[in-house]
Coordinates of C-alpha atoms and ligand atoms in Angstrom, one line a residue:
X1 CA -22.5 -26.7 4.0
X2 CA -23.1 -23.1 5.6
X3 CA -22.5 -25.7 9.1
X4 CA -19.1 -25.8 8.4
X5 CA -18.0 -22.6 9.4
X6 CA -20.7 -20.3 10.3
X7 CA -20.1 -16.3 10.5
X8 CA -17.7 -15.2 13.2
X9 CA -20.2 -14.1 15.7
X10 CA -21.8 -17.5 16.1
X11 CA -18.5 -19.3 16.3
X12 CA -17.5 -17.1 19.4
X13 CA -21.1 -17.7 20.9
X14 CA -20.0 -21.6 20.5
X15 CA -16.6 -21.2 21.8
X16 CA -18.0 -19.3 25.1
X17 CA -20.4 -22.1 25.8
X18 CA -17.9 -24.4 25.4
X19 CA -19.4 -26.3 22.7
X20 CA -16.5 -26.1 20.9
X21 CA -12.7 -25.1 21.3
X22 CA -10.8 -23.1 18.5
X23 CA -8.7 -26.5 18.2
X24 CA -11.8 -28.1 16.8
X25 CA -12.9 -25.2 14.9
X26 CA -9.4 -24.9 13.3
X27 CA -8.8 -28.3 12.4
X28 CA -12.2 -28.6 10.6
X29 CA -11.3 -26.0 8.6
X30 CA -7.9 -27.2 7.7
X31 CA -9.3 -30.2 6.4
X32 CA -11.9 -28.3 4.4
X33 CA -9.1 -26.7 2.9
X34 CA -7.2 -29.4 2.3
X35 CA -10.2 -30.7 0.5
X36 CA -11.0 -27.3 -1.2
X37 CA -7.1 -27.3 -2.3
X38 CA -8.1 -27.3 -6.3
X39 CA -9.2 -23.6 -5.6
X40 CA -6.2 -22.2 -4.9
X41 CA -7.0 -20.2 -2.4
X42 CA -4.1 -19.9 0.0
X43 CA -0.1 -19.3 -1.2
X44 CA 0.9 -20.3 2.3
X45 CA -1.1 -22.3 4.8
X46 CA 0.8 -23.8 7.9
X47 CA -1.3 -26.3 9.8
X48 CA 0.9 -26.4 12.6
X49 CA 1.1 -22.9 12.8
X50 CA -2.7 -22.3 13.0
X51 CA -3.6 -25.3 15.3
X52 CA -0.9 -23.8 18.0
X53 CA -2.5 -20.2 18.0
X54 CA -5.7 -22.3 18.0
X55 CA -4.3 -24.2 21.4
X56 CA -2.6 -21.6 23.0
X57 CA -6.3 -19.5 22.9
X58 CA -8.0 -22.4 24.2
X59 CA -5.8 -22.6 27.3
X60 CA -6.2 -18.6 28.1
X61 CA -10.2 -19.6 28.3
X62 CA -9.7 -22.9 30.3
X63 CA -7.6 -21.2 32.7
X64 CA -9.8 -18.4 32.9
X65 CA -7.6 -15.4 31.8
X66 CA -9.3 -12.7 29.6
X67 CA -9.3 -13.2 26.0
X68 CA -10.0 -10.7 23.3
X69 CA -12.9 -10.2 20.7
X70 CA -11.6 -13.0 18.1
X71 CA -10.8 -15.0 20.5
X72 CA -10.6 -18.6 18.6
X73 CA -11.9 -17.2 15.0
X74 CA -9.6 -17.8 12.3
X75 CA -9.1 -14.9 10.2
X76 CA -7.3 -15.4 6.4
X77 CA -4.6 -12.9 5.3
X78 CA -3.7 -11.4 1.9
X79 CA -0.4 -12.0 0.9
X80 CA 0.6 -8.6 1.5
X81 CA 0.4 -8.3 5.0
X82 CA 4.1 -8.6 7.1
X83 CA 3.2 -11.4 9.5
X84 CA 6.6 -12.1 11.7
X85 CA 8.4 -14.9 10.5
X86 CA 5.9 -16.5 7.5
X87 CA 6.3 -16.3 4.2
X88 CA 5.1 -12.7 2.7
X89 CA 4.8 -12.9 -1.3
X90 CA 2.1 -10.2 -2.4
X91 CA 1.7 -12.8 -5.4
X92 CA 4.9 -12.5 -6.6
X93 CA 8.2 -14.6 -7.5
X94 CA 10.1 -11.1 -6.2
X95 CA 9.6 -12.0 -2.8
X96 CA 9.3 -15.8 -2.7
X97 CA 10.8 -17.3 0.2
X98 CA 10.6 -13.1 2.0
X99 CA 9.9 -13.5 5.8
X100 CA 9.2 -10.4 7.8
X101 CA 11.0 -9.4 10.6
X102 CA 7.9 -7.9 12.2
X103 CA 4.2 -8.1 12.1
X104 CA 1.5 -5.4 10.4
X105 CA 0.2 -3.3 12.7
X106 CA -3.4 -4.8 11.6
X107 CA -1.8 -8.5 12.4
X108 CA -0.5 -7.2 16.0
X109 CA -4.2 -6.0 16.5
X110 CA -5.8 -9.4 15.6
X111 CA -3.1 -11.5 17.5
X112 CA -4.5 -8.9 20.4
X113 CA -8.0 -9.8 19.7
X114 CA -7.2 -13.6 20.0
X115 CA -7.3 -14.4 16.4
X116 CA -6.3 -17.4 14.4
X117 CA -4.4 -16.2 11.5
X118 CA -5.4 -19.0 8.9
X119 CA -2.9 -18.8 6.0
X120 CA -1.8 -16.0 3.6
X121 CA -4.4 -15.4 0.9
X122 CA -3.6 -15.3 -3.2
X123 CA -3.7 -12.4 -5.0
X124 CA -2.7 -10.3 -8.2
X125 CA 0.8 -9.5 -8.0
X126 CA 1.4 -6.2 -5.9
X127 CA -2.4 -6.2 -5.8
X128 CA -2.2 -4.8 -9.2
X129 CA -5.3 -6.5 -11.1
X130 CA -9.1 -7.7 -11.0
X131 CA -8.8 -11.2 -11.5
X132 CA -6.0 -13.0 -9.3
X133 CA -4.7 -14.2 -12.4
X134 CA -1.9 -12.1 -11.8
X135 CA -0.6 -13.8 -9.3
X136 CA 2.9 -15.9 -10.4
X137 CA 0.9 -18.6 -7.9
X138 CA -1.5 -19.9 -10.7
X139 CA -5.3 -18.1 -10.2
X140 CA -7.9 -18.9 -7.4
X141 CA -11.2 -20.3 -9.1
X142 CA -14.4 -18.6 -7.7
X143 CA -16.3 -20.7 -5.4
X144 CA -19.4 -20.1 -7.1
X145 CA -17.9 -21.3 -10.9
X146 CA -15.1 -23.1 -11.0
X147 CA -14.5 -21.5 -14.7
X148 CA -14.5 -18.1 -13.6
X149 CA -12.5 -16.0 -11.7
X150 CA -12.8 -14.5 -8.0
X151 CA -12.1 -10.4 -8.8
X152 CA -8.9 -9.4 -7.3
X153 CA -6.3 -8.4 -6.4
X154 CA -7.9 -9.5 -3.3
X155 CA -9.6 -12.7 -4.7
X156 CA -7.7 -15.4 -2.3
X157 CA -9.5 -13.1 0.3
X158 CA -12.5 -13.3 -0.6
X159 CA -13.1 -16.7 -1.9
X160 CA -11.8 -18.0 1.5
X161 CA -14.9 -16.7 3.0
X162 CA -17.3 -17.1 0.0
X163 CA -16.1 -21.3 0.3
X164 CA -16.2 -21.1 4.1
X165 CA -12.8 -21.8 4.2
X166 CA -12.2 -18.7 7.3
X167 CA -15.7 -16.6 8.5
X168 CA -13.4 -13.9 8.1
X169 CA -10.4 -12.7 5.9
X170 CA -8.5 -9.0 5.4
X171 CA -7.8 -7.5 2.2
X172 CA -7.0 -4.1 0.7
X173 CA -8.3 -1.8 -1.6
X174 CA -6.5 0.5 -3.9
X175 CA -9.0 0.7 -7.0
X176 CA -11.6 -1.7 -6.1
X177 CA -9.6 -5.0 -4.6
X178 CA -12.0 -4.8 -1.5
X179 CA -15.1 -4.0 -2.9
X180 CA -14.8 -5.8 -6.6
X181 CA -13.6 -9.9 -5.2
X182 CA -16.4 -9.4 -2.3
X183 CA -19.3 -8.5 -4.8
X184 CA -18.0 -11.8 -7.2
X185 CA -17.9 -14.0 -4.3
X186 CA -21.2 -12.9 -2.6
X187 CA -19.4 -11.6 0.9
X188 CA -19.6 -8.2 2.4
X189 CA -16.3 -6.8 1.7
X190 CA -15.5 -2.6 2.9
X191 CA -12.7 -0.6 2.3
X192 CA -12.6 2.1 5.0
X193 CA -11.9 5.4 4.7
X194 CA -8.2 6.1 4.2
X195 CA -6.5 6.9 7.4
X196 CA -9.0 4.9 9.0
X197 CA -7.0 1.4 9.2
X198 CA -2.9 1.5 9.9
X199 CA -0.9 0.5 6.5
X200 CA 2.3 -0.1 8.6
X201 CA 3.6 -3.3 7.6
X202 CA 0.9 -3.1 4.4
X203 CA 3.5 -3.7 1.6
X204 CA 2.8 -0.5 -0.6
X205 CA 1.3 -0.6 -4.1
X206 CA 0.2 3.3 -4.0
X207 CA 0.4 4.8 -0.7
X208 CA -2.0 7.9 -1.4
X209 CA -4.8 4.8 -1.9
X210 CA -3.9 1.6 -0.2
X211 CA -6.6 0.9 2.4
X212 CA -7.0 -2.3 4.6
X213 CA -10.2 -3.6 5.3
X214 CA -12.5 -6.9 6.3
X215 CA -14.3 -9.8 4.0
X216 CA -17.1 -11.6 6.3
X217 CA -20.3 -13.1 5.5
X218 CA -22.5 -10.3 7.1
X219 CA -22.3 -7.3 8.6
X220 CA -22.6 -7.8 11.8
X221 CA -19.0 -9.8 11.2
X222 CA -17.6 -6.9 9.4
X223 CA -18.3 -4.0 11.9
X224 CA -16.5 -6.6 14.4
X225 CA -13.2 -6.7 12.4
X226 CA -13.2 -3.3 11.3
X227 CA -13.4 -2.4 15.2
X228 CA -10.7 -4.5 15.9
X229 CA -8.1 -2.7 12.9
X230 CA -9.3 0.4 13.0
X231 CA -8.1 3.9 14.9
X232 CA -4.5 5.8 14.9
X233 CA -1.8 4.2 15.0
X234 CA 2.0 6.1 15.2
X235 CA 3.5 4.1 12.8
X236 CA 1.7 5.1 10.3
X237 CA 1.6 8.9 10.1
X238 CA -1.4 8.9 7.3
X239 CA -3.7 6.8 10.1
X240 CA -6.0 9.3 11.6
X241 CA -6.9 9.9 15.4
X242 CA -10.7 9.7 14.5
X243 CA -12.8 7.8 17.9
X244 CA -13.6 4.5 16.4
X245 CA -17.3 3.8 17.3
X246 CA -18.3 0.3 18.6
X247 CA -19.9 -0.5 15.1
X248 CA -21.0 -3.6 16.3
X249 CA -23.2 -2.6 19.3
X250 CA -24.6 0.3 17.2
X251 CA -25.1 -1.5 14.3
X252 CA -28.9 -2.1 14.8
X253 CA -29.3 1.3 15.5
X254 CA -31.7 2.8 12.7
X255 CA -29.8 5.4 11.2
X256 CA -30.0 8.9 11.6
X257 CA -31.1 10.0 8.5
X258 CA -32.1 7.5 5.2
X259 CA -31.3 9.8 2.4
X260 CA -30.3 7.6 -0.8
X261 CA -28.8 8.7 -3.5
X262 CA -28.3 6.4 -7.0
X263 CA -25.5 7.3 -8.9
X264 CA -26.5 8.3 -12.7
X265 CA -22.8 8.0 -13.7
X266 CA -23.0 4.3 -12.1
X267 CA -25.0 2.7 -15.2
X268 CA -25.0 2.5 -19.2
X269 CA -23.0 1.5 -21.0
X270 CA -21.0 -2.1 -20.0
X271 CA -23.7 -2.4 -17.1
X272 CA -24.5 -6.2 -17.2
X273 CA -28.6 -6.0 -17.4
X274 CA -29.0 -8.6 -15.0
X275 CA -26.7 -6.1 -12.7
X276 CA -28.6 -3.4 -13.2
X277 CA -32.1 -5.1 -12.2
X278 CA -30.7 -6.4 -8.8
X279 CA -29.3 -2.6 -8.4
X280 CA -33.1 -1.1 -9.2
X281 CA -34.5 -4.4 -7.0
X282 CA -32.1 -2.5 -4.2
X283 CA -33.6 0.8 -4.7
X284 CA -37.2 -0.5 -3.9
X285 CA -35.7 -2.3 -1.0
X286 CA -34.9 1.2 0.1
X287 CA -37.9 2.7 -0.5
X288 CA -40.2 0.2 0.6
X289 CA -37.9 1.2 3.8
X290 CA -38.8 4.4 3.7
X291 CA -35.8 5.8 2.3
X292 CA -36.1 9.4 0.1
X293 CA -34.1 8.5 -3.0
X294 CA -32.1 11.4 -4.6
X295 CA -31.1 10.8 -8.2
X296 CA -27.2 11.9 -8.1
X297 CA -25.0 13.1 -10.8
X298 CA -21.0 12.5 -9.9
X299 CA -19.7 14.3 -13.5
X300 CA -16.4 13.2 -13.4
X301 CA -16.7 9.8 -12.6
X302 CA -15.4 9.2 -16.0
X303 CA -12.6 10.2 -15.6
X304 CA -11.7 8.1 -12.4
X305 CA -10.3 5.0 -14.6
X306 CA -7.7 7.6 -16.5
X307 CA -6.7 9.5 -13.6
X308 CA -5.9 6.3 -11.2
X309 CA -4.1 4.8 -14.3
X310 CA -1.5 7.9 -14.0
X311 CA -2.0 8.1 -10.1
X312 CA -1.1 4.4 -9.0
X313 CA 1.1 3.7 -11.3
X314 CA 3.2 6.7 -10.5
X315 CA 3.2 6.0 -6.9
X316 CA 3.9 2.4 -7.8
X317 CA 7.2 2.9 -9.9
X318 CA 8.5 4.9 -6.7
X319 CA 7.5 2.0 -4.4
X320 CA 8.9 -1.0 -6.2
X321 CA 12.2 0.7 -7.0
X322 CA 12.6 -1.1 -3.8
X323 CA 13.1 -4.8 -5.5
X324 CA 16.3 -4.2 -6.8
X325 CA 17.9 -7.8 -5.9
X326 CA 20.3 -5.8 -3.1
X327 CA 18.6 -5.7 0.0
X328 CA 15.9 -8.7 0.1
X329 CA 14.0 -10.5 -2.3
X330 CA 14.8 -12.0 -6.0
X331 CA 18.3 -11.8 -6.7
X332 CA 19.0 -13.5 -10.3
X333 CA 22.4 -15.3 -10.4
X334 CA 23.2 -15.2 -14.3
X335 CA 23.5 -11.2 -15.0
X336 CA 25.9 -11.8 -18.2
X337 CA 25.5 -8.9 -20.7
X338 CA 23.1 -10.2 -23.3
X339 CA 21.9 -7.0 -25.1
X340 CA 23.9 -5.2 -27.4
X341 CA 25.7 -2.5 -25.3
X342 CA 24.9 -4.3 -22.0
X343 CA 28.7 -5.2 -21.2
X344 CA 29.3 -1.3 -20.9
X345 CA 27.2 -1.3 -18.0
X346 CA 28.7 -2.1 -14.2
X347 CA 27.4 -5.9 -13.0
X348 CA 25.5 -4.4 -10.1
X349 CA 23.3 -2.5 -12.3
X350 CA 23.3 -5.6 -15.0
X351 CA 22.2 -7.8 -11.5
X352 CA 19.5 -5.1 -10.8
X353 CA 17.9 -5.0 -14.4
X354 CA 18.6 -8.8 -14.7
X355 CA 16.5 -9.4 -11.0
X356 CA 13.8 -7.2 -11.7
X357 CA 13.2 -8.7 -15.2
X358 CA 12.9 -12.3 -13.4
X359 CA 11.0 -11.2 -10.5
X360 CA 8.3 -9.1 -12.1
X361 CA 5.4 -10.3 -14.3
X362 CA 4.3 -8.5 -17.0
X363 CA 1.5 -6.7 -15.9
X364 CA 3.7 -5.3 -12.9
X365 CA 6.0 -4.5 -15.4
X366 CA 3.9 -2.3 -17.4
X367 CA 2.8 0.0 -14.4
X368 CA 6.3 0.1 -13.5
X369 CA 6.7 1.9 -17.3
X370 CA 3.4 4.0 -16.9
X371 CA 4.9 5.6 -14.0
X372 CA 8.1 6.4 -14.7
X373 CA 6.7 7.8 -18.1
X374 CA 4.0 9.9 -16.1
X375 CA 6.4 11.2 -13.5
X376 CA 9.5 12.0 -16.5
X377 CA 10.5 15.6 -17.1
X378 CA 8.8 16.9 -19.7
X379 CA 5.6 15.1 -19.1
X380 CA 4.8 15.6 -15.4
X381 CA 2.7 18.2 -15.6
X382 CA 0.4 16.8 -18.9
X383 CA -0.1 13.7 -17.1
X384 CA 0.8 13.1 -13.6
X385 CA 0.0 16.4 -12.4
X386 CA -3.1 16.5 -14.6
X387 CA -4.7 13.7 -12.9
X388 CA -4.1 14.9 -9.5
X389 CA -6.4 18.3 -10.8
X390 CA -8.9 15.2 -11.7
X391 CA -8.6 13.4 -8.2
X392 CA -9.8 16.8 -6.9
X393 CA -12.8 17.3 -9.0
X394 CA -13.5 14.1 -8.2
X395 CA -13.3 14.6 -4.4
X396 CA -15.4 17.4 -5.0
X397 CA -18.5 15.7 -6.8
X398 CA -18.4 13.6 -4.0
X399 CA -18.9 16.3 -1.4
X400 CA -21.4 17.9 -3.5
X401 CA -23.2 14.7 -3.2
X402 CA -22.9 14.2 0.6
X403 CA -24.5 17.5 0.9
X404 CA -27.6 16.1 -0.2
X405 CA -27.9 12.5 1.1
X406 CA -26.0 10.3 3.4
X407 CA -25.0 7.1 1.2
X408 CA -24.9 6.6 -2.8
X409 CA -25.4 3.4 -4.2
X410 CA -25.0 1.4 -7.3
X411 CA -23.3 -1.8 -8.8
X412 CA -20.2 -2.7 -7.3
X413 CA -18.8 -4.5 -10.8
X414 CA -20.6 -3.7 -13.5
X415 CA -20.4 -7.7 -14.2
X416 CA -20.8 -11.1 -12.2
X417 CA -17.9 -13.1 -12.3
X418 CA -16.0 -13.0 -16.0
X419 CA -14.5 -16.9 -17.0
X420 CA -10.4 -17.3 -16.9
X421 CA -8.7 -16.1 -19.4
X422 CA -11.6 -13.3 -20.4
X423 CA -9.9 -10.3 -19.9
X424 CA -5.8 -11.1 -19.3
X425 CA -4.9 -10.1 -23.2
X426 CA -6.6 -7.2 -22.5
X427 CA -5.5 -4.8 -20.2
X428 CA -7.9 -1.8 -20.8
X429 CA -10.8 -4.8 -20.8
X430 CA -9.3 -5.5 -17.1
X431 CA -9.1 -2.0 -16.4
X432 CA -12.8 -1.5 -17.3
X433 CA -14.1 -4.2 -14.3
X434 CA -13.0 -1.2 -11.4
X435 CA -14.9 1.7 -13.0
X436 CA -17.7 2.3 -9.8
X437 CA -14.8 1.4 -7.5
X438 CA -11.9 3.8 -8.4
X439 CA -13.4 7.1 -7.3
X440 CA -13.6 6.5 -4.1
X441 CA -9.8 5.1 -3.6
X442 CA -8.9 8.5 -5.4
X443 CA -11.4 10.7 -2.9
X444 CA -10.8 8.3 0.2
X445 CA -14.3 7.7 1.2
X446 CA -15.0 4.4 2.7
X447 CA -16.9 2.1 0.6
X448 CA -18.9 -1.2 1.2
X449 CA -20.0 -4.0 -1.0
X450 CA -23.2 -6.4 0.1
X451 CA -24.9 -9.6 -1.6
X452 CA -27.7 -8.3 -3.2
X453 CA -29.0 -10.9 -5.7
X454 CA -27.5 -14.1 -7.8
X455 CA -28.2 -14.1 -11.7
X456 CA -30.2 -16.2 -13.9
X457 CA -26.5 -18.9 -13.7
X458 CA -26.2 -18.0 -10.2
X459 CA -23.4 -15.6 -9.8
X460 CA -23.3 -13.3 -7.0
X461 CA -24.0 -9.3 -7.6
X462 CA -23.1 -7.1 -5.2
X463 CA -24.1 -3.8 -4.0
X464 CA -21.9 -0.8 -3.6
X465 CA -22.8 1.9 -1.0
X466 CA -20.5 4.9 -0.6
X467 CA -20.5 7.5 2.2
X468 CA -18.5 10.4 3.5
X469 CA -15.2 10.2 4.9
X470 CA -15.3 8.6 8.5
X471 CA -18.9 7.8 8.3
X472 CA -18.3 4.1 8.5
X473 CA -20.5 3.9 10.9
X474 CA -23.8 5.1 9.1
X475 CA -22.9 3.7 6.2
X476 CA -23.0 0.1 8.5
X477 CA -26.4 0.9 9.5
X478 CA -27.5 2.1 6.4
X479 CA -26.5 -1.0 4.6
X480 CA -28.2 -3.0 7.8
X481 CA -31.3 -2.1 6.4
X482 CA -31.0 -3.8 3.0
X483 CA -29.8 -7.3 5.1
X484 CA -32.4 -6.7 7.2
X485 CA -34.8 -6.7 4.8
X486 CA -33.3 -9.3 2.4
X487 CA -31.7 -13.0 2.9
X488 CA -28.6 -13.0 0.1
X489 CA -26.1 -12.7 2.7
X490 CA -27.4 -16.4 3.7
X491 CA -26.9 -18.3 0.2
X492 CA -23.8 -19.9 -0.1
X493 CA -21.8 -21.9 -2.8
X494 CA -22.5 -25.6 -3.5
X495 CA -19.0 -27.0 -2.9
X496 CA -18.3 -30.5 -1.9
Ligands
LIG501 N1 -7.8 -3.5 -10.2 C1 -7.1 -2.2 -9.8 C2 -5.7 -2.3 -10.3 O1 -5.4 -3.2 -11.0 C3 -7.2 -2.0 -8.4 C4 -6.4 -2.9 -7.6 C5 -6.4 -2.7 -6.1 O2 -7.4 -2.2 -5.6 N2 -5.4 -3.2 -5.4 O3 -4.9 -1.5 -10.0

């Protein structure tokens, strides 16, 4: 089944031979999803949409004119990404039937590169969850077990290219939403450093954290997308002016140094043991490579969960104040007062608070109220402002760390693949699945997650490596060596 779509790198090699054309390419895979449909995995696909890119890509070649990188892959969007003219939900009723005006700045690089842009992805509302069952478009099912959920919020993401469904997808990554759906699903997934990848036209959850990066089935397919999104862009005055390497082409490059460090912090207690072997089973990989492995200690990891909780959140409240049934987006029709007191109030602000209430879910909601509590008068500086002192120390483990090795590793999730329904009546319990994720959103380093073993029930466990800011490049190579030496980049789901 692995036939069906391949990784990106062979499809291109196929599509320069002429052995086949992106039209063929694309409509295999839009009957696969048609037949893949019960997993949810797409809010919004457009067949005719996709098979006229598809065309129009296959006339540059025949007529010889110079395509780009992607020329003819399909790539599969998250939900959150402004794509001109189709509809842009982020998972939520708020901005059912929304249509951009104007493309992402990542989307204007992959239609540059020749891309297919196959469909917009599911995911948690706002990108706020773990599971995808946050999404007000019913869950995706992982491809793996159809009873258990994909990770999120990027799950629609990931599962597209765990099922084969697109060789390559972009999410993004504020606590984990990268990193967390690609371990489940058994894909690479990275979230790049932040400032690395624009955010322009990236529809905010929190803007000191939101990073955009690439699902694919190996790394050699993830250095090629990340090549194509990354570098400065002047919409987006957080986006750095950093070279971007050719990761690809240097990809096979040993690495300068192989100095490993294991994270102490990154096991105990709520480590899934069959987890924790696969991580050990990684180590030896290493060292059979002949990596030196440095036992680490990042001391305030523990406090990366709390502090994000006040962080995004507070960032959040400010960015949805957007929705406000005025401008674009839900507007509810029936604002009659219905509380006691509520006729006192003027009928724009009853249509705001009426349109909000419809629009949001609940788990939206409640960051929505952790915000604006964290940010009140009063309290700002015992909670908002403490956690930014925390973000700090947490930074500064980190460097501490870098000064001593050149990639830490550990779990991604410290648990496969948890059933429907697990964790959604309880928050903390969701909360919980992005604890060796979070630090590195709040310190900005980039961070990758690999395949690196299946459990006893066959769940995918994936491998988290972190490295300094900007060092995406060494931290591809580095995590080269573990594919190199291992094959569970290759295993796929049995689906029909
Ligand atoms: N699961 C985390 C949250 O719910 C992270 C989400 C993300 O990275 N977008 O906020």
């Amino acid at each position: 089944m692995s036939q069906v779509a391949d990784t990106a790198l062979t499809l291109l090699e196929r599509l320069k031979t002429g052995e086949t054309t992106a039209e063929e390419v694309a409509s295999r895979l839009l009957a696969r999803a048609e037949t893949l449909r019960a997993l949810n995995v797409f809010v919004h696909l457009d067949g005719d949409r996709v098979l006229e890119q598809a065309r129009a890509i296959d006339a540059r070649r025949k007529a010889g004119q110079p395509v780009g990188p992607l020329a003819g892959v399909p790539v599969a969007i998250k939900d959150l990404l402004c794509v001109e003219g189709e509809p842009t939900t982020c998972g939520s009723k708020m901005l059912a039937g929304f249509r951009p005006p104007y493309d992402a700045t990542v989307i204007s690089r992959l239609k540059a590169a020749g891309a297919v842009l196959f469909g917009k992805c599911n995911m948690d509302e706002f990108a706020m969850g773990s599971s995808t069952e946050n999404s007000a478009y019913g869950p995706t099912l992982n491809p793996w077990d159809q009873e258990r959920v994909p990770g999120g919020s990027s799950g629609g993401s990931a599962a597209a290219v765990a099922a084969d469904l697109s060789p390559l997808s972009l999410g993004s990554d504020t606590g984990g939403s990268i990193r967390q759906p690609a371990a489940v699903c058994g894909v690479v997934g990275l979230k790049p450093t932040y400032g690395r990848v624009s955010r322009y036209g990236l529809i905010a959850f929190a803007s000191s954290l939101d990073q955009i990066g690439p699902f694919a089935h190996d790394l050699r397919d993830t250095a090629l997308l990340l090549g194509v999104i990354s570098g400065k862009d002047p919409k987006d005055a957080t986006s750095v002016d950093a070279p971007v390497p050719d990761y690809l082409a240097t990809l096979d490059q040993p690495p300068a140094r192989l100095r490993v460090g294991v994270v102490r912090e990154f096991s105990g207690e709520g480590l899934d043991p069959e987890v924790g072997a696969a991580i050990e089973e990684a180590v030896r990989v290493y060292q059979r490579a002949g990596a030196t492995i440095v036992d680490i200690s990042l001391p305030h990891t523990r406090y990366g969960v709390p502090a994000y909780y006040l962080v995004a959140p507070a960032e959040c409240s400010s960015n949805l104040a957007r929705y406000d049934g005025t401008t674009y987006g839900h507007r509810a029709t029936d604002f009659s007062p219905k509380y006691p007191g509520e006729e006192n109030l003027p009928p724009l602000l009853r249509m705001m608070m009426a349109s909000r209430s419809e629009g949001f879910g609940a788990e939206v909601k409640r960051r929505i109220m952790l915000g604006t509590f964290a940010l009140s008068a009063g309290y700002a500086d015992q909670y908002y402002n403490k956690a930014l002192q925390v973000r700090r120390r947490i930074r500064e483990d980190f460097d501490a760390a870098f000064e001593k090795v050149d990639v830490l590793i550990g779990p991604t999730s410290p648990t496969p693949a948890f059933k429907l329904g697990e964790r959604t009546a309880n928050p903390l319990a969701m909360y919980l699945s992005d604890i060796y994720t979070i630090t590195a959103n709040l310190a900005g380093i980039p961070g990758l997650s690999i395949p690196c073993g299946l459990t006893k029930a066959g769940l995918p466990i994936g491998l988290q490596l972190l490295a300094p800011a900007f060092a995406e490049q060494s931290l591809l190579q580095i995590a080269r060596v573990f594919e190199n030496a291992t094959d569970w980049h290759t295993r796929r789901p049995s689906l029909s």
